[in-house]
Coordinates of C-alpha atoms and ligand atoms in Angstrom, one line a residue:
X16 CA 32.7 -13.9 1.7
X17 CA 29.9 -16.1 3.2
X18 CA 26.4 -14.6 3.1
X19 CA 26.0 -13.1 6.6
X20 CA 22.2 -13.8 6.5
X21 CA 20.8 -17.0 7.9
X22 CA 17.2 -15.9 7.6
X23 CA 15.5 -12.7 6.6
X24 CA 13.1 -10.5 8.5
X25 CA 10.8 -8.4 6.2
X26 CA 9.5 -5.2 7.8
X27 CA 6.2 -3.8 6.5
X28 CA 4.5 -0.6 7.5
X29 CA 1.4 1.5 6.8
X30 CA -0.6 4.2 8.5
X31 CA -2.9 1.4 9.6
X32 CA -4.3 -1.9 8.3
X33 CA -4.1 -1.0 4.6
X34 CA -0.7 -2.5 4.1
X35 CA -2.2 -5.8 4.9
X36 CA -3.5 -5.8 1.3
X37 CA 0.2 -5.7 0.2
X38 CA 1.3 -8.3 2.8
X39 CA -1.4 -10.8 1.6
X40 CA 0.2 -10.7 -1.9
X41 CA 3.8 -10.8 -0.5
X42 CA 3.1 -13.9 1.6
X43 CA 1.8 -15.7 -1.5
X44 CA 5.2 -15.4 -3.1
X45 CA 7.3 -15.5 0.1
X46 CA 5.4 -17.9 2.4
X47 CA 8.4 -19.0 4.6
X48 CA 9.8 -15.7 5.8
X49 CA 9.8 -13.8 9.1
X50 CA 7.6 -10.7 9.1
X51 CA 7.1 -7.7 11.3
X52 CA 4.2 -5.4 10.4
X53 CA 3.7 -1.9 12.0
X54 CA 0.3 -0.2 11.8
X55 CA 0.6 3.4 12.7
X56 CA -3.1 3.7 13.6
X57 CA -2.6 6.2 16.4
X58 CA -1.6 8.6 13.6
X59 CA -3.9 7.4 10.9
X60 CA -5.0 8.7 8.4
X61 CA -1.8 10.0 6.7
X62 CA -3.7 11.3 3.7
X63 CA -4.0 15.0 4.8
X64 CA -0.9 15.2 7.0
X65 CA 2.2 17.3 6.1
X66 CA 5.2 15.7 4.5
X67 CA 7.4 16.5 7.5
X68 CA 4.8 14.8 9.9
X69 CA 4.8 11.6 7.8
X70 CA 8.6 11.7 7.5
X71 CA 8.9 11.8 11.3
X72 CA 6.6 8.9 11.6
X73 CA 8.4 7.0 8.9
X74 CA 11.7 7.5 10.8
X75 CA 10.2 6.3 14.1
X76 CA 8.6 3.2 12.5
X77 CA 11.8 2.4 10.6
X78 CA 13.8 2.6 13.8
X79 CA 11.3 0.2 15.5
X80 CA 11.4 -2.2 12.6
X81 CA 15.2 -2.2 12.5
X82 CA 15.1 -2.8 16.3
X83 CA 13.0 -5.9 15.7
X84 CA 15.6 -7.1 13.2
X85 CA 14.2 -6.1 9.8
X86 CA 16.6 -6.6 6.9
X87 CA 14.4 -5.1 4.2
X88 CA 11.4 -2.8 4.6
X89 CA 8.2 -2.5 2.5
X90 CA 6.6 0.9 2.7
X91 CA 3.1 -0.6 2.1
X92 CA 1.5 2.9 2.0
X93 CA 1.3 5.1 -1.1
X94 CA 1.1 8.3 1.0
X95 CA 4.2 7.4 3.0
X96 CA 6.0 6.3 -0.2
X97 CA 5.2 9.7 -1.7
X98 CA 6.3 11.7 1.4
X99 CA 9.1 9.7 2.8
X100 CA 10.7 7.0 0.7
X101 CA 13.4 9.2 -0.8
X102 CA 14.4 10.5 2.6
X103 CA 14.4 6.9 4.1
X104 CA 16.6 5.6 1.3
X105 CA 19.1 8.5 1.9
X106 CA 19.1 8.5 5.7
X107 CA 19.2 4.7 6.2
X108 CA 21.4 3.7 3.3
X109 CA 22.2 1.0 2.4
X110 CA 19.0 -0.4 3.8
X111 CA 16.6 -1.3 1.0
X112 CA 13.1 0.1 1.0
X113 CA 10.4 -1.1 -1.4
X114 CA 7.6 1.4 -2.1
X115 CA 4.2 1.5 -3.7
X116 CA 4.0 2.4 -7.4
X117 CA 0.9 4.1 -8.9
X118 CA -0.3 1.5 -11.4
X119 CA -1.0 4.0 -14.1
X120 CA 0.9 2.0 -16.8
X121 CA -1.1 -1.2 -16.7
X122 CA -4.3 0.9 -16.6
X123 CA -3.2 3.0 -19.6
X124 CA -2.4 -0.2 -21.5
X125 CA -5.7 -1.8 -20.6
X126 CA -8.3 0.9 -20.9
X127 CA -10.8 0.6 -23.8
X128 CA -12.5 3.9 -23.2
X129 CA -9.2 5.8 -23.1
X130 CA -10.1 7.2 -19.7
X131 CA -8.5 5.9 -16.5
X132 CA -9.4 6.9 -13.0
X133 CA -7.0 7.1 -10.0
X134 CA -8.4 6.8 -6.5
X135 CA -5.8 7.8 -3.9
X136 CA -5.2 10.1 -0.9
X137 CA -4.6 13.8 -1.3
X138 CA -1.0 13.3 -0.3
X139 CA -0.3 10.7 -2.9
X140 CA -2.0 12.8 -5.7
X141 CA 0.2 15.8 -4.8
X142 CA 3.4 13.7 -4.7
X143 CA 6.1 14.1 -7.3
X144 CA 6.2 10.3 -7.9
X145 CA 2.6 10.2 -8.9
X146 CA 2.8 13.5 -10.9
X147 CA 5.9 12.2 -12.8
X148 CA 4.1 8.9 -13.6
X149 CA 1.0 10.7 -14.7
X150 CA 3.1 13.0 -17.0
X151 CA 4.3 9.9 -18.9
X152 CA 0.9 8.7 -19.8
X153 CA -1.4 11.8 -20.1
X154 CA -0.7 12.3 -23.8
X155 CA -2.0 8.8 -24.5
X156 CA -5.0 8.5 -22.1
X157 CA -7.2 10.9 -20.1
X158 CA -6.5 10.6 -16.4
X159 CA -9.1 11.6 -13.9
X160 CA -8.5 11.6 -10.1
X161 CA -10.5 11.5 -6.9
X162 CA -9.6 11.2 -3.2
X163 CA -11.3 8.2 -1.7
X164 CA -12.9 10.3 1.0
X165 CA -13.7 8.3 4.1
X166 CA -12.4 5.0 2.7
X167 CA -9.5 4.7 5.1
X168 CA -11.7 5.3 8.1
X169 CA -14.2 2.6 7.1
X170 CA -11.4 0.0 6.6
X171 CA -9.9 0.9 10.0
X172 CA -13.3 0.4 11.5
X173 CA -13.7 -3.0 9.8
X174 CA -16.6 -1.7 7.7
X175 CA -16.1 -3.2 4.3
X176 CA -19.7 -3.8 3.0
X177 CA -23.2 -2.5 3.6
X178 CA -25.2 0.6 2.9
X179 CA -23.0 3.2 4.6
X180 CA -19.9 1.8 2.8
X181 CA -21.8 1.9 -0.5
X182 CA -22.8 5.5 -0.1
X183 CA -19.2 6.5 0.8
X184 CA -17.7 4.6 -2.0
X185 CA -20.2 6.0 -4.5
X186 CA -19.4 9.6 -3.6
X187 CA -15.8 9.2 -4.7
X188 CA -16.2 6.6 -7.5
X189 CA -19.2 8.1 -9.4
X190 CA -17.3 11.2 -10.5
X191 CA -14.7 9.0 -12.2
X192 CA -17.4 6.8 -13.8
X193 CA -19.2 10.0 -15.0
X194 CA -16.0 11.0 -16.8
X195 CA -16.0 7.7 -18.7
X196 CA -13.2 5.8 -16.7
X197 CA -13.4 2.1 -17.4
X198 CA -10.2 1.2 -15.4
X199 CA -9.5 2.5 -11.9
X200 CA -6.1 2.5 -10.3
X201 CA -6.2 1.9 -6.5
X202 CA -3.6 4.3 -5.2
X203 CA -4.1 3.6 -1.5
X204 CA -3.4 0.3 0.1
X205 CA -6.6 0.5 2.2
X206 CA -8.8 0.6 -0.9
X207 CA -8.5 -3.0 -2.0
X208 CA -10.4 -4.1 1.1
X209 CA -13.4 -2.2 -0.3
X210 CA -13.2 -4.1 -3.6
X211 CA -16.4 -6.0 -3.2
X212 CA -18.3 -2.8 -2.6
X213 CA -16.5 -0.8 -5.3
X214 CA -17.2 -3.5 -7.9
X215 CA -20.9 -3.5 -6.8
X216 CA -21.2 0.2 -7.2
X217 CA -19.2 0.5 -10.4
X218 CA -20.7 -2.6 -12.1
X219 CA -19.0 -5.6 -13.7
X220 CA -17.5 -3.8 -16.7
X221 CA -15.2 -1.6 -14.6
X222 CA -11.7 -3.0 -13.9
X223 CA -9.8 -2.1 -10.7
X224 CA -6.0 -2.3 -10.6
X225 CA -4.3 -3.1 -7.3
X226 CA -0.5 -2.7 -7.5
X227 CA 0.2 -5.1 -4.6
X228 CA 1.1 -8.1 -6.7
X229 CA 3.6 -6.1 -8.6
X230 CA 5.1 -4.8 -5.3
X231 CA 5.4 -8.3 -4.1
X232 CA 7.3 -9.3 -7.3
X233 CA 9.5 -6.3 -6.8
X234 CA 10.3 -7.3 -3.3
X235 CA 11.4 -10.8 -4.5
X236 CA 13.5 -9.1 -7.2
X237 CA 15.3 -6.9 -4.7
X238 CA 15.9 -9.7 -2.3
X239 CA 17.5 -11.7 -5.1
X240 CA 19.6 -8.7 -6.1
X241 CA 20.8 -8.3 -2.5
X242 CA 21.5 -12.1 -2.2
X243 CA 19.1 -12.3 0.7
X244 CA 18.1 -15.9 1.3
X245 CA 14.5 -16.8 0.5
X246 CA 12.6 -19.6 2.1
X247 CA 15.3 -20.6 4.6
X248 CA 13.1 -20.5 7.7
X249 CA 9.6 -21.1 8.9
X250 CA 7.0 -18.4 8.7
X251 CA 6.4 -16.0 11.6
X252 CA 4.6 -12.7 12.0
X253 CA 4.8 -10.0 14.7
X254 CA 2.0 -7.4 14.6
X255 CA 2.7 -4.0 16.1
X256 CA 0.1 -1.2 16.4
X257 CA 0.8 2.3 17.7
X258 CA -2.8 2.5 18.8
X259 CA -5.7 0.0 19.4
X260 CA -4.4 -3.4 18.2
X261 CA -7.9 -4.6 17.4
X262 CA -8.3 -3.3 13.7
X263 CA -5.0 -4.9 12.7
X264 CA -5.8 -8.2 14.4
X265 CA -9.2 -8.2 12.7
X266 CA -7.9 -7.6 9.2
X267 CA -5.0 -10.1 9.7
X268 CA -7.5 -12.8 10.7
X269 CA -9.8 -11.9 7.8
X270 CA -7.0 -12.4 5.2
X271 CA -6.3 -15.8 6.8
X272 CA -3.1 -14.8 8.7
Ligands
DGL303 N1 -2.9 3.1 3.2 C1 -2.3 4.4 2.9 C2 -2.0 4.7 1.5 O1 -1.7 3.7 0.8 C3 -2.6 5.5 3.8 C4 -3.9 6.1 3.9 C5 -4.1 7.2 4.9 O2 -3.6 6.9 6.0 O3 -4.6 8.2 4.6 O4 -1.9 5.8 1.1

């Protein structure tokens, strides 16, 4: 049978602008696709919300993305992946969803001190996906965790550097450094936007791991597996915000969109 797809629409969503850190890696490997990005900033942050709240939002967003023509969806949010990806895969089968993976493995392989830090939201750290991953590596390395308190709010406000950002970042990062972590996993897609400040606070010897490039590779892999055509059309992007469109527009421009 002929492949029914002429071109592919990739749907991406997050509680807000954080998923743009994943999109910027995706567009490097898939520059000629059609994209629709949904920022649920009227309901952001997701970090402390209940699983059923996030699942309801994930259903609503998925319906919107499908209505826009999405053929495959990237859940560019660790918290939504933890709370909702299993449900989405079940309820919307055979639609393919790509989720965020906590990058504990590369951190465990790369640490010299034997201590790795994980910065994420409370929802992600409680989720079974993270706990299972953690369980695989905790015999080999010591894993210490901290919620990046206030990080999401700063990124949504477009505050990425400066004294206030440094103070906020230090409060969550310092406990991990005090425990001897030399490698820090970024378990929330908003956090890479604070990289410059995090590196400044932690110093040059600390390595941060952003899982976004691996998620972009996984998307390509799944598209190939599904025989979805790649690079058949010219690039386009539709930005959707459930709240104020300004934060998403600002970050999109910042990453050169
Ligand atoms: N960017 C999200 C994540 O990766 C959500 C953060 C939030 O809304 O609390 O977890």
